[in-house]
């Protein structure tokens, strides 16, 4: 069980761990072979964990999940409860107006799948949706108001999770969230900080302002947030299942609210929406099995590419500076491919097998220079600043050995800011995750091309990377929010786990990030010593110290040899992990 220190404590605990970052090495001896599969090795006696665990970004969400486990629910039932509770108590991070990915492992038959509840573009959307008459991208239009909202996938995902994998009725698993929405909860400092940042987006929506502000201002400390419209919407979902959200009263209110404010949703958009099960990206390395998110997330593919490249570097780096340099160069090359190749698998052909093959990685890293940074050659456009702890992740392990890793989002904090009147549903602004124009950066500085261009009914490319990692002795369940940095944060968690770094340390230790464009090596305070900063700069890296900590990782570690289960919540956030 972990507690959550305040911001100053976080800075200290992060900085205090800096030497742990690279000394353990990066596991460069890894040989990684990629293959897509939906069944883990299920032979041999099935060991069960002695305890269950939940790690989530909010104590009330962890509590909601534990309540469902105590009532006889499995990890999938608990995942419904945690998803719904997070939507209520972290309304700025995820919600019923958003989407996400639930990575599932069912213990009795080792079935593994990624439940894709990612938003889709409305059917009336088109590739130039966010360009003005002069053909220029208007960033605000993809981030604020109903035009920026994709068709939500979280409600459909929850129905599918409950019906396909859970054993309790939705009325029971959604009940904690309904209670939190109706009775209210006291908002924290995180809420007030991001509400101040998205104040104008919330003010632009009368129902959004009424729900999340007080007299059009950031609510005072200790404010109790009640969301009765959302409670009613959840009850309609609980009683009606898919149709309880995507048809009837809720759908009609969503569509009429969106259209009255200039949006383009139709009832058909909602009626057509389905969550989809996809084969996760699976890879083996150094005796570990990695299972992570498949497209329309770029997470799994990039994780495999980076691990493959790290394995292919010869000779393997020895000093800390060389390791950071190698890691940066592999990140740079993987994100270049993200922009070139990846998108919605239902709309674009992607060479996934080739991209995740060790031979391809060896080719990508052929121009690696152990002494010099490789400049990113594509020209840079304006790079917006982005924050890093919105969106949300939770991890669950039950006593049967069922696992869930889920990352959920409405994109920017408080999403589009828009609430269709009478629904309590805050809509996402996930349309900004599309490439609005080739080579033009989105809110996370990511560029893209044709593969991620807007098209009717298409899912926008994501970085969300819920991940399982497994050896014969250990199972890890992990993930984090953080926009484009999600993948490199999960990577650093994976490397920590593989290197045997204690769970609390690999969650807390300072992180680095590179994403091809902008061409800069970002680092959290304490990640690089002054000497490393000097040496990396001399090698041609453009270094940037991040002002705020990034990520909010939630992870579980199950030691199969002794049955022990540990869970930890990132000290950067206000989450809560509990084993019981
Ligand atoms: O799907 C994605 O990649 C983004 N919409 C995630 C946004 C996010 O993590 C924001 N939090 N910092």
Coordinates of C-alpha atoms and ligand atoms in Angstrom, one line a residue:
X1 CA 0.0 0.0 0.0
X2 CA 1.4 3.4 -0.8
X3 CA 0.5 6.8 0.4
X4 CA 0.5 10.0 -1.7
X5 CA 2.9 12.7 -0.7
X6 CA 2.2 16.3 -1.6
X7 CA 4.0 18.1 -4.5
X8 CA 7.1 19.1 -2.5
X9 CA 7.5 15.6 -1.2
X10 CA 7.2 14.3 -4.7
X11 CA 10.0 16.5 -6.0
X12 CA 12.1 15.3 -3.2
X13 CA 11.3 11.6 -3.6
X14 CA 11.8 11.9 -7.4
X15 CA 15.1 13.7 -7.1
X16 CA 16.3 11.4 -4.3
X17 CA 16.1 8.4 -6.7
X18 CA 18.0 9.9 -9.6
X19 CA 21.1 7.6 -9.3
X20 CA 18.8 4.6 -9.5
X21 CA 17.7 5.6 -13.0
X22 CA 20.5 4.3 -15.1
X23 CA 22.8 2.4 -12.9
X24 CA 20.8 -0.8 -13.2
X25 CA 21.5 -0.8 -16.9
X26 CA 18.9 -1.0 -19.6
X27 CA 18.7 -4.7 -20.3
X28 CA 20.5 -4.3 -23.6
X29 CA 21.2 -7.9 -23.9
X30 CA 17.5 -8.4 -24.7
X31 CA 16.6 -10.2 -27.9
X32 CA 13.0 -9.4 -28.7
X33 CA 10.9 -11.3 -31.1
X34 CA 7.5 -9.9 -31.9
X35 CA 4.4 -11.9 -32.5
X36 CA 0.7 -11.0 -32.1
X37 CA -1.2 -13.5 -30.0
X38 CA -4.1 -13.8 -27.7
X39 CA -3.1 -16.7 -25.5
X40 CA -0.4 -16.7 -22.9
X41 CA 1.4 -20.0 -22.1
X42 CA -1.2 -21.8 -20.0
X43 CA 0.6 -25.0 -19.3
X44 CA 1.8 -26.2 -15.9
X45 CA 0.0 -25.7 -12.6
X46 CA -1.9 -22.4 -12.4
X47 CA -0.5 -20.5 -9.5
X48 CA -2.9 -17.9 -7.9
X49 CA -1.9 -14.8 -6.1
X50 CA -2.3 -14.8 -2.4
X51 CA -3.9 -11.4 -2.5
X52 CA -5.8 -9.0 -4.9
X53 CA -4.6 -5.5 -5.7
X54 CA -5.8 -2.3 -7.2
X55 CA -3.8 0.8 -8.1
X56 CA -5.6 3.8 -9.4
X57 CA -5.2 7.5 -9.7
X58 CA -7.9 8.3 -7.1
X59 CA -8.5 6.7 -3.6
X60 CA -12.3 6.7 -4.1
X61 CA -11.9 4.8 -7.4
X62 CA -9.6 2.2 -5.8
X63 CA -12.2 1.9 -3.0
X64 CA -15.0 1.4 -5.5
X65 CA -13.1 -1.4 -7.1
X66 CA -12.2 -3.1 -3.8
X67 CA -15.9 -3.0 -2.8
X68 CA -16.8 -4.9 -5.9
X69 CA -14.0 -7.5 -5.3
X70 CA -15.3 -7.9 -1.8
X71 CA -18.8 -8.5 -3.1
X72 CA -17.6 -11.4 -5.2
X73 CA -16.8 -9.6 -8.4
X74 CA -13.7 -10.5 -10.5
X75 CA -11.0 -8.1 -11.8
X76 CA -13.2 -7.3 -14.8
X77 CA -16.2 -6.3 -12.6
X78 CA -13.8 -4.2 -10.5
X79 CA -12.5 -2.6 -13.7
X80 CA -16.0 -1.5 -14.5
X81 CA -16.4 0.0 -11.1
X82 CA -13.0 1.7 -11.2
X83 CA -13.5 3.1 -14.7
X84 CA -16.9 4.5 -13.7
X85 CA -15.7 5.9 -10.4
X86 CA -12.7 7.6 -12.1
X87 CA -15.1 9.2 -14.6
X88 CA -16.9 10.8 -11.6
X89 CA -14.1 11.8 -9.3
X90 CA -11.4 12.7 -11.9
X91 CA -13.8 14.3 -14.4
X92 CA -10.9 16.2 -16.0
X93 CA -9.0 12.9 -16.8
X94 CA -11.4 10.4 -18.3
X95 CA -15.2 9.8 -18.4
X96 CA -18.3 8.6 -20.2
X97 CA -17.7 11.2 -22.9
X98 CA -14.3 9.7 -23.7
X99 CA -12.6 6.4 -24.5
X100 CA -9.7 4.2 -23.8
X101 CA -8.2 0.7 -23.8
X102 CA -8.6 -2.1 -21.3
X103 CA -6.0 -4.8 -21.6
X104 CA -7.3 -8.1 -20.2
X105 CA -5.8 -11.4 -19.1
X106 CA -8.3 -14.1 -18.1
X107 CA -6.6 -16.6 -15.8
X108 CA -8.5 -19.8 -16.4
X109 CA -7.7 -20.0 -20.1
X110 CA -5.0 -17.3 -20.4
X111 CA -7.1 -15.5 -22.9
X112 CA -5.7 -12.0 -23.6
X113 CA -7.3 -9.2 -25.5
X114 CA -7.3 -5.5 -25.8
X115 CA -10.8 -4.0 -25.5
X116 CA -10.7 -1.0 -27.8
X117 CA -13.1 1.7 -26.6
X118 CA -11.3 4.5 -28.5
X119 CA -13.4 7.3 -29.8
X120 CA -14.2 7.5 -33.5
X121 CA -14.6 10.5 -35.8
X122 CA -18.3 11.4 -36.5
X123 CA -19.5 10.2 -39.9
X124 CA -19.8 13.8 -41.0
X125 CA -16.1 14.5 -40.3
X126 CA -13.6 15.0 -43.1
X127 CA -9.9 15.4 -43.3
X128 CA -9.9 19.3 -43.4
X129 CA -12.4 19.6 -40.5
X130 CA -10.0 21.9 -38.5
X131 CA -8.6 24.0 -41.3
X132 CA -9.7 27.6 -41.9
X133 CA -10.6 29.1 -45.3
X134 CA -7.0 29.7 -46.0
X135 CA -6.2 26.0 -45.4
X136 CA -4.5 26.7 -42.0
X137 CA -4.9 24.5 -39.0
X138 CA -6.9 26.2 -36.2
X139 CA -5.7 24.3 -33.0
X140 CA -8.5 25.8 -30.8
X141 CA -11.2 24.2 -33.0
X142 CA -9.7 20.7 -32.3
X143 CA -9.4 21.2 -28.6
X144 CA -12.5 23.2 -27.4
X145 CA -16.3 22.7 -28.0
X146 CA -18.3 19.9 -29.5
X147 CA -16.5 19.8 -32.9
X148 CA -13.4 18.5 -31.1
X149 CA -15.2 15.5 -29.7
X150 CA -15.1 12.0 -31.1
X151 CA -17.9 9.6 -30.5
X152 CA -17.4 8.2 -27.0
X153 CA -16.3 4.6 -26.4
X154 CA -16.1 4.2 -22.7
X155 CA -19.7 3.3 -22.1
X156 CA -19.6 0.7 -24.8
X157 CA -16.4 -0.7 -23.4
X158 CA -17.9 -1.1 -20.0
X159 CA -20.9 -2.9 -21.3
X160 CA -18.7 -5.3 -23.2
X161 CA -16.4 -5.8 -20.3
X162 CA -19.3 -6.6 -18.0
X163 CA -21.2 -8.8 -20.4
X164 CA -18.1 -10.6 -21.8
X165 CA -15.9 -11.0 -18.8
X166 CA -17.6 -9.9 -15.5
X167 CA -20.0 -11.9 -13.4
X168 CA -21.9 -9.1 -11.7
X169 CA -24.7 -6.9 -13.2
X170 CA -23.8 -3.4 -14.3
X171 CA -26.4 -2.1 -11.8
X172 CA -24.1 -3.4 -9.1
X173 CA -20.7 -2.4 -10.6
X174 CA -21.8 1.1 -11.6
X175 CA -23.5 1.7 -8.2
X176 CA -20.4 3.2 -6.5
X177 CA -20.0 5.7 -9.3
X178 CA -23.7 6.6 -9.2
X179 CA -23.4 7.2 -5.5
X180 CA -20.3 9.4 -5.9
X181 CA -22.0 11.4 -8.7
X182 CA -25.3 11.9 -6.7
X183 CA -23.9 12.4 -3.2
X184 CA -20.8 14.2 -4.3
X185 CA -17.1 14.2 -3.2
X186 CA -14.7 16.9 -2.1
X187 CA -12.5 18.1 -5.0
X188 CA -8.7 18.2 -4.6
X189 CA -6.0 20.7 -5.6
X190 CA -5.4 18.8 -8.9
X191 CA -9.0 19.5 -9.9
X192 CA -8.7 23.3 -9.1
X193 CA -5.3 23.5 -10.9
X194 CA -6.6 22.1 -14.2
X195 CA -10.0 23.8 -14.0
X196 CA -8.1 27.1 -13.8
X197 CA -6.1 26.0 -16.9
X198 CA -9.2 25.1 -18.9
X199 CA -11.5 27.8 -17.5
X200 CA -12.3 29.4 -20.9
X201 CA -13.3 26.0 -22.4
X202 CA -15.6 25.2 -19.5
X203 CA -17.1 28.7 -19.5
X204 CA -17.9 28.3 -23.2
X205 CA -20.3 25.5 -22.3
X206 CA -23.2 26.6 -20.0
X207 CA -23.8 23.1 -18.8
X208 CA -20.1 22.5 -18.4
X209 CA -19.7 25.6 -16.3
X210 CA -22.8 24.7 -14.2
X211 CA -21.4 21.3 -13.5
X212 CA -17.7 22.0 -12.9
X213 CA -17.4 25.7 -11.9
X214 CA -19.0 27.8 -9.2
X215 CA -20.4 31.1 -10.5
X216 CA -18.2 30.6 -13.6
X217 CA -15.1 30.5 -11.5
X218 CA -12.8 27.7 -10.2
X219 CA -14.6 26.1 -7.2
X220 CA -13.2 27.0 -3.8
X221 CA -11.1 24.5 -1.8
X222 CA -13.3 21.9 -0.1
X223 CA -16.1 22.3 -2.7
X224 CA -18.3 19.2 -2.8
X225 CA -18.9 18.3 -6.5
X226 CA -22.3 16.8 -7.1
X227 CA -23.2 15.6 -10.7
X228 CA -26.9 14.5 -10.6
X229 CA -27.3 14.5 -14.4
X230 CA -24.4 12.2 -14.7
X231 CA -25.9 9.9 -12.0
X232 CA -29.1 9.7 -14.1
X233 CA -27.2 9.0 -17.2
X234 CA -25.2 6.2 -15.5
X235 CA -28.5 4.7 -14.2
X236 CA -29.9 4.6 -17.8
X237 CA -26.6 2.8 -18.9
X238 CA -26.9 0.4 -16.0
X239 CA -30.5 -0.5 -16.8
X240 CA -30.3 -0.3 -20.6
X241 CA -26.8 -1.6 -21.4
X242 CA -25.5 -0.3 -24.8
X243 CA -28.8 1.1 -25.8
X244 CA -29.1 2.9 -22.4
X245 CA -26.4 5.3 -23.6
X246 CA -26.2 5.0 -27.4
X247 CA -30.0 5.2 -28.1
X248 CA -33.0 6.7 -26.5
X249 CA -33.0 9.6 -24.0
X250 CA -29.3 9.9 -23.5
X251 CA -28.4 9.7 -27.2
X252 CA -31.0 12.2 -28.1
X253 CA -29.8 14.7 -25.5
X254 CA -26.2 14.2 -26.5
X255 CA -26.9 14.7 -30.2
X256 CA -29.2 17.7 -29.8
X257 CA -26.8 19.4 -27.4
X258 CA -23.8 18.9 -29.7
X259 CA -25.7 20.0 -32.8
X260 CA -27.2 23.1 -31.1
X261 CA -23.6 24.2 -30.2
X262 CA -22.3 23.7 -33.8
X263 CA -21.2 20.1 -33.6
X264 CA -21.8 17.4 -36.3
X265 CA -22.8 14.3 -34.3
X266 CA -25.9 12.3 -35.5
X267 CA -27.9 9.6 -33.8
X268 CA -26.4 7.2 -36.3
X269 CA -22.9 7.9 -35.0
X270 CA -24.0 6.8 -31.6
X271 CA -26.1 3.8 -32.7
X272 CA -23.2 2.5 -34.8
X273 CA -20.5 2.8 -32.1
X274 CA -19.1 -0.5 -30.9
X275 CA -16.1 -1.4 -28.7
X276 CA -13.8 -3.8 -30.6
X277 CA -11.6 -6.6 -29.2
X278 CA -8.1 -6.6 -30.8
X279 CA -5.1 -8.9 -30.4
X280 CA -2.6 -7.1 -28.2
X281 CA 1.0 -6.6 -29.4
X282 CA 3.1 -9.4 -27.8
X283 CA 6.8 -9.8 -27.6
X284 CA 9.4 -11.9 -25.8
X285 CA 12.7 -10.6 -24.4
X286 CA 15.2 -11.7 -21.9
X287 CA 12.9 -14.3 -20.5
X288 CA 10.0 -11.8 -20.2
X289 CA 6.8 -11.6 -22.2
X290 CA 5.5 -8.1 -23.0
X291 CA 1.8 -7.6 -23.8
X292 CA 0.7 -4.2 -24.7
X293 CA -1.7 -2.0 -26.7
X294 CA -2.3 -2.7 -30.4
X295 CA -3.3 0.0 -32.9
X296 CA -5.2 2.3 -32.8
X297 CA -2.7 2.8 -30.0
X298 CA 0.9 3.3 -31.1
X299 CA 2.1 2.1 -27.7
X300 CA 2.8 -1.6 -28.1
X301 CA 4.4 -1.2 -31.5
X302 CA 6.7 1.5 -30.3
X303 CA 7.7 -0.3 -27.2
X304 CA 8.7 -3.4 -29.2
X305 CA 10.6 -1.2 -31.7
X306 CA 12.5 0.5 -29.0
X307 CA 13.4 -2.7 -27.1
X308 CA 14.5 -4.3 -30.4
X309 CA 16.7 -1.4 -31.2
X310 CA 18.2 -1.4 -27.8
X311 CA 19.1 -5.1 -28.3
X312 CA 20.6 -4.4 -31.7
X313 CA 23.1 -1.7 -30.6
X314 CA 26.7 -3.0 -30.7
X315 CA 28.7 -2.5 -28.7
X316 CA 26.3 -2.2 -25.8
X317 CA 26.6 1.2 -24.0
X318 CA 28.6 1.1 -20.7
X319 CA 28.4 4.5 -19.1
X320 CA 25.2 6.2 -17.9
X321 CA 25.6 8.9 -20.5
X322 CA 25.9 6.4 -23.3
X323 CA 22.8 4.6 -22.0
X324 CA 20.8 7.8 -22.0
X325 CA 22.1 8.6 -25.5
X326 CA 21.2 5.1 -26.8
X327 CA 17.7 5.3 -25.2
X328 CA 17.1 8.7 -26.7
X329 CA 18.2 7.6 -30.2
X330 CA 15.9 4.6 -30.1
X331 CA 13.0 6.7 -29.0
X332 CA 13.7 9.2 -31.7
X333 CA 13.6 6.6 -34.4
X334 CA 10.4 4.8 -33.1
X335 CA 8.4 8.1 -33.0
X336 CA 9.5 8.8 -36.6
X337 CA 7.8 5.6 -37.6
X338 CA 4.7 6.4 -35.5
X339 CA 4.1 9.5 -37.6
X340 CA 4.7 7.6 -40.9
X341 CA 2.9 4.4 -40.5
X342 CA 0.4 4.2 -37.6
X343 CA -3.4 4.8 -37.5
X344 CA -6.7 3.0 -37.2
X345 CA -6.3 -0.7 -38.2
X346 CA -9.9 -0.6 -39.6
X347 CA -8.9 2.1 -42.0
X348 CA -5.2 1.8 -42.9
X349 CA -2.8 -1.0 -43.8
X350 CA 0.1 -1.1 -41.4
X351 CA 3.2 -3.2 -41.7
X352 CA 3.1 -4.2 -38.0
X353 CA 5.0 -7.4 -38.4
X354 CA 7.8 -5.7 -40.2
X355 CA 7.9 -2.7 -37.8
X356 CA 8.1 -5.0 -34.8
X357 CA 10.7 -7.4 -36.4
X358 CA 14.2 -7.4 -34.9
X359 CA 15.8 -7.2 -38.4
X360 CA 13.9 -4.0 -39.1
X361 CA 15.1 -2.6 -35.8
X362 CA 18.6 -3.5 -36.7
X363 CA 18.2 -1.5 -39.9
X364 CA 16.7 1.5 -38.0
X365 CA 19.6 1.7 -35.7
X366 CA 22.3 1.2 -38.4
X367 CA 23.1 4.9 -38.5
X368 CA 23.3 5.1 -34.7
X369 CA 26.5 7.0 -33.7
X370 CA 27.6 6.3 -30.2
X371 CA 29.2 9.7 -30.0
X372 CA 26.6 12.0 -31.7
X373 CA 22.9 12.7 -31.6
X374 CA 21.2 12.1 -35.0
X375 CA 19.2 15.2 -35.9
X376 CA 15.5 14.7 -36.6
X377 CA 15.4 15.8 -40.2
X378 CA 11.7 16.7 -40.7
X379 CA 11.2 20.4 -40.3
X380 CA 9.6 21.5 -37.0
X381 CA 6.4 23.4 -36.8
X382 CA 5.0 25.2 -33.8
X383 CA 5.2 23.1 -30.7
X384 CA 2.5 23.6 -28.2
X385 CA 3.2 23.1 -24.5
X386 CA 1.4 20.3 -22.9
X387 CA 0.8 19.1 -19.3
X388 CA 1.3 15.5 -18.3
X389 CA -0.9 13.9 -15.7
X390 CA -4.4 14.0 -17.1
X391 CA -6.0 11.0 -18.7
X392 CA -5.8 8.1 -16.2
X393 CA -4.6 4.6 -15.7
X394 CA -5.4 1.8 -13.3
X395 CA -4.1 -1.7 -12.7
X396 CA -6.0 -4.7 -11.2
X397 CA -5.1 -8.2 -10.1
X398 CA -7.7 -10.5 -8.5
X399 CA -7.1 -13.6 -6.5
X400 CA -7.9 -15.8 -9.4
X401 CA -5.0 -14.2 -11.3
X402 CA -7.2 -12.2 -13.7
X403 CA -5.5 -9.0 -14.7
X404 CA -6.6 -5.6 -16.1
X405 CA -4.5 -2.7 -17.2
X406 CA -6.6 0.2 -18.5
X407 CA -5.7 3.7 -19.7
X408 CA -8.6 6.0 -20.3
X409 CA -8.9 9.5 -21.6
X410 CA -10.9 12.5 -22.6
X411 CA -7.6 13.9 -24.0
X412 CA -6.9 17.4 -22.6
X413 CA -7.8 18.1 -19.0
X414 CA -11.6 18.6 -19.0
X415 CA -11.6 17.4 -22.6
X416 CA -13.5 19.8 -24.9
X417 CA -15.1 21.5 -21.9
X418 CA -18.5 20.8 -23.5
X419 CA -21.4 19.1 -21.7
X420 CA -24.6 18.5 -23.7
X421 CA -27.3 19.8 -21.5
X422 CA -29.2 17.3 -19.3
X423 CA -26.5 14.5 -19.7
X424 CA -23.8 15.4 -17.2
X425 CA -21.4 13.9 -19.8
X426 CA -18.3 15.9 -20.4
X427 CA -17.2 15.4 -24.0
X428 CA -13.6 14.6 -25.0
X429 CA -11.4 16.6 -27.4
X430 CA -9.8 13.5 -28.8
X431 CA -10.2 14.8 -32.4
X432 CA -6.9 16.6 -31.8
X433 CA -5.1 13.2 -31.7
X434 CA -5.7 13.0 -35.5
X435 CA -3.2 14.6 -37.8
X436 CA -5.2 17.6 -38.8
X437 CA -2.7 18.4 -41.5
X438 CA 0.5 16.6 -42.6
X439 CA 3.5 17.7 -40.6
X440 CA 1.5 20.0 -38.3
X441 CA 1.9 19.3 -34.6
X442 CA -1.0 18.5 -32.3
X443 CA -1.3 19.5 -28.7
X444 CA 1.4 17.0 -27.7
X445 CA 3.8 18.2 -30.4
X446 CA 3.1 15.0 -32.4
X447 CA 3.1 15.2 -36.2
X448 CA 1.5 12.7 -38.5
X449 CA 0.4 12.1 -42.1
X450 CA -2.1 10.2 -44.2
X451 CA -2.3 7.1 -41.9
X452 CA -3.7 9.3 -39.1
X453 CA -5.7 11.8 -41.2
X454 CA -9.3 12.4 -40.2
X455 CA -11.9 10.3 -41.9
X456 CA -15.5 9.5 -41.1
X457 CA -15.8 6.7 -38.5
X458 CA -12.1 6.5 -38.0
X459 CA -10.4 6.1 -34.6
X460 CA -7.6 8.6 -33.9
X461 CA -4.1 7.3 -33.1
X462 CA -3.3 7.1 -29.4
X463 CA -0.2 6.7 -27.3
X464 CA -2.1 5.0 -24.4
X465 CA -0.1 1.9 -23.5
X466 CA -1.7 -0.4 -20.8
X467 CA 0.9 -3.2 -20.4
X468 CA 1.5 -6.6 -18.9
X469 CA 5.0 -7.9 -18.3
X470 CA 5.6 -11.5 -17.3
X471 CA 8.5 -13.8 -16.5
X472 CA 8.3 -17.3 -15.0
X473 CA 8.5 -15.7 -11.5
X474 CA 6.9 -12.3 -11.9
X475 CA 3.9 -10.6 -13.3
X476 CA 3.8 -6.8 -13.7
X477 CA 0.7 -4.7 -14.6
X478 CA 1.4 -1.1 -15.5
X479 CA 0.5 2.1 -17.4
X480 CA 0.3 5.8 -17.0
X481 CA -1.2 8.9 -18.5
X482 CA 1.0 11.6 -20.1
X483 CA 0.1 12.2 -23.8
X484 CA 2.9 11.4 -26.2
X485 CA 5.2 10.6 -23.3
X486 CA 3.1 7.6 -22.1
X487 CA 5.1 5.2 -24.3
X488 CA 8.5 6.2 -23.1
X489 CA 7.3 6.3 -19.5
X490 CA 6.0 2.7 -19.8
X491 CA 9.2 1.7 -21.5
X492 CA 11.2 3.0 -18.5
X493 CA 8.9 1.1 -16.1
X494 CA 9.4 -2.1 -18.2
X495 CA 13.2 -1.7 -18.1
X496 CA 13.1 -1.1 -14.4
X497 CA 11.0 -4.2 -13.8
X498 CA 13.2 -6.3 -16.0
X499 CA 16.3 -5.1 -14.3
X500 CA 14.9 -6.1 -10.9
X501 CA 14.6 -2.5 -9.6
X502 CA 12.0 -2.4 -6.7
X503 CA 8.5 -1.5 -7.8
X504 CA 8.4 1.8 -5.7
X505 CA 11.7 2.9 -7.3
X506 CA 10.9 2.3 -10.9
X507 CA 7.6 4.1 -10.5
X508 CA 9.1 7.1 -8.8
X509 CA 12.5 7.5 -10.5
X510 CA 12.9 10.5 -12.8
X511 CA 12.1 10.0 -16.5
X512 CA 13.4 11.2 -19.8
X513 CA 11.6 11.5 -23.1
X514 CA 12.3 12.1 -26.8
X515 CA 9.6 11.9 -29.6
X516 CA 11.5 12.7 -32.8
X517 CA 9.8 16.1 -33.1
X518 CA 10.4 18.5 -31.4
X519 CA 14.0 17.4 -31.5
X520 CA 14.7 17.7 -27.8
X521 CA 15.6 15.4 -25.0
X522 CA 13.2 16.2 -22.1
X523 CA 14.1 15.2 -18.6
X524 CA 12.6 15.4 -15.2
X525 CA 14.5 17.0 -12.4
X526 CA 17.1 14.6 -11.1
X527 CA 17.1 12.4 -14.2
X528 CA 20.4 13.6 -15.4
X529 CA 23.4 14.8 -13.4
X530 CA 25.1 18.1 -14.4
X531 CA 28.0 16.1 -15.9
X532 CA 25.6 14.0 -18.0
X533 CA 23.7 17.1 -19.1
X534 CA 27.0 18.6 -20.2
X535 CA 28.2 15.4 -22.0
X536 CA 24.8 14.9 -23.8
X537 CA 24.8 18.5 -24.9
X538 CA 28.3 18.1 -26.3
X539 CA 27.0 15.1 -28.3
X540 CA 24.4 17.3 -30.0
X541 CA 21.3 16.7 -27.9
X542 CA 19.0 19.7 -27.1
X543 CA 18.2 19.2 -23.5
X544 CA 15.0 20.5 -21.8
X545 CA 14.3 20.3 -18.1
X546 CA 10.6 19.6 -17.5
X547 CA 9.1 22.1 -15.1
X548 CA 6.6 19.7 -13.8
X549 CA 6.9 15.9 -13.0
X550 CA 5.3 13.8 -15.8
X551 CA 3.0 10.8 -15.5
X552 CA 0.9 9.1 -12.9
X553 CA 1.9 5.4 -13.1
X554 CA -0.2 2.8 -11.4
X555 CA 1.4 -0.6 -11.1
X556 CA 1.1 -4.1 -9.6
X557 CA 3.8 -6.7 -9.1
X558 CA 3.0 -10.3 -8.3
X559 CA 5.9 -12.5 -7.3
X560 CA 4.7 -16.0 -8.3
X561 CA 7.5 -17.7 -6.5
X562 CA 6.4 -16.6 -3.0
X563 CA 2.8 -15.4 -3.8
X564 CA 3.5 -11.9 -2.7
X565 CA 1.6 -9.0 -4.3
X566 CA 2.7 -5.4 -4.3
X567 CA 1.0 -2.3 -5.7
X568 CA 2.2 1.2 -6.0
X569 CA 0.8 4.5 -7.1
X570 CA 3.0 7.2 -8.6
X571 CA 4.2 9.6 -5.9
X572 CA 3.7 12.4 -8.6
X573 CA 0.0 12.0 -8.3
X574 CA -2.8 11.6 -5.7
X575 CA -3.6 8.0 -6.4
X576 CA -3.9 5.0 -4.1
X577 CA -2.7 1.5 -4.4
X578 CA -4.0 -1.3 -2.1
X579 CA -3.3 -5.0 -1.7
X580 CA -5.8 -7.1 0.2
Ligands
LIG1 O1 -4.7 8.9 -26.6 C1 -3.7 9.7 -26.4 O2 -2.6 9.4 -26.7 C2 -4.0 11.0 -25.7 N1 -5.3 11.5 -26.0 C3 -3.7 10.9 -24.3 C4 -3.8 12.2 -23.6 C5 -3.1 12.2 -22.3 O3 -2.5 11.3 -21.8 C6 -3.2 13.5 -21.5 N2 -2.5 13.4 -20.3 N3 -1.5 13.9 -20.0

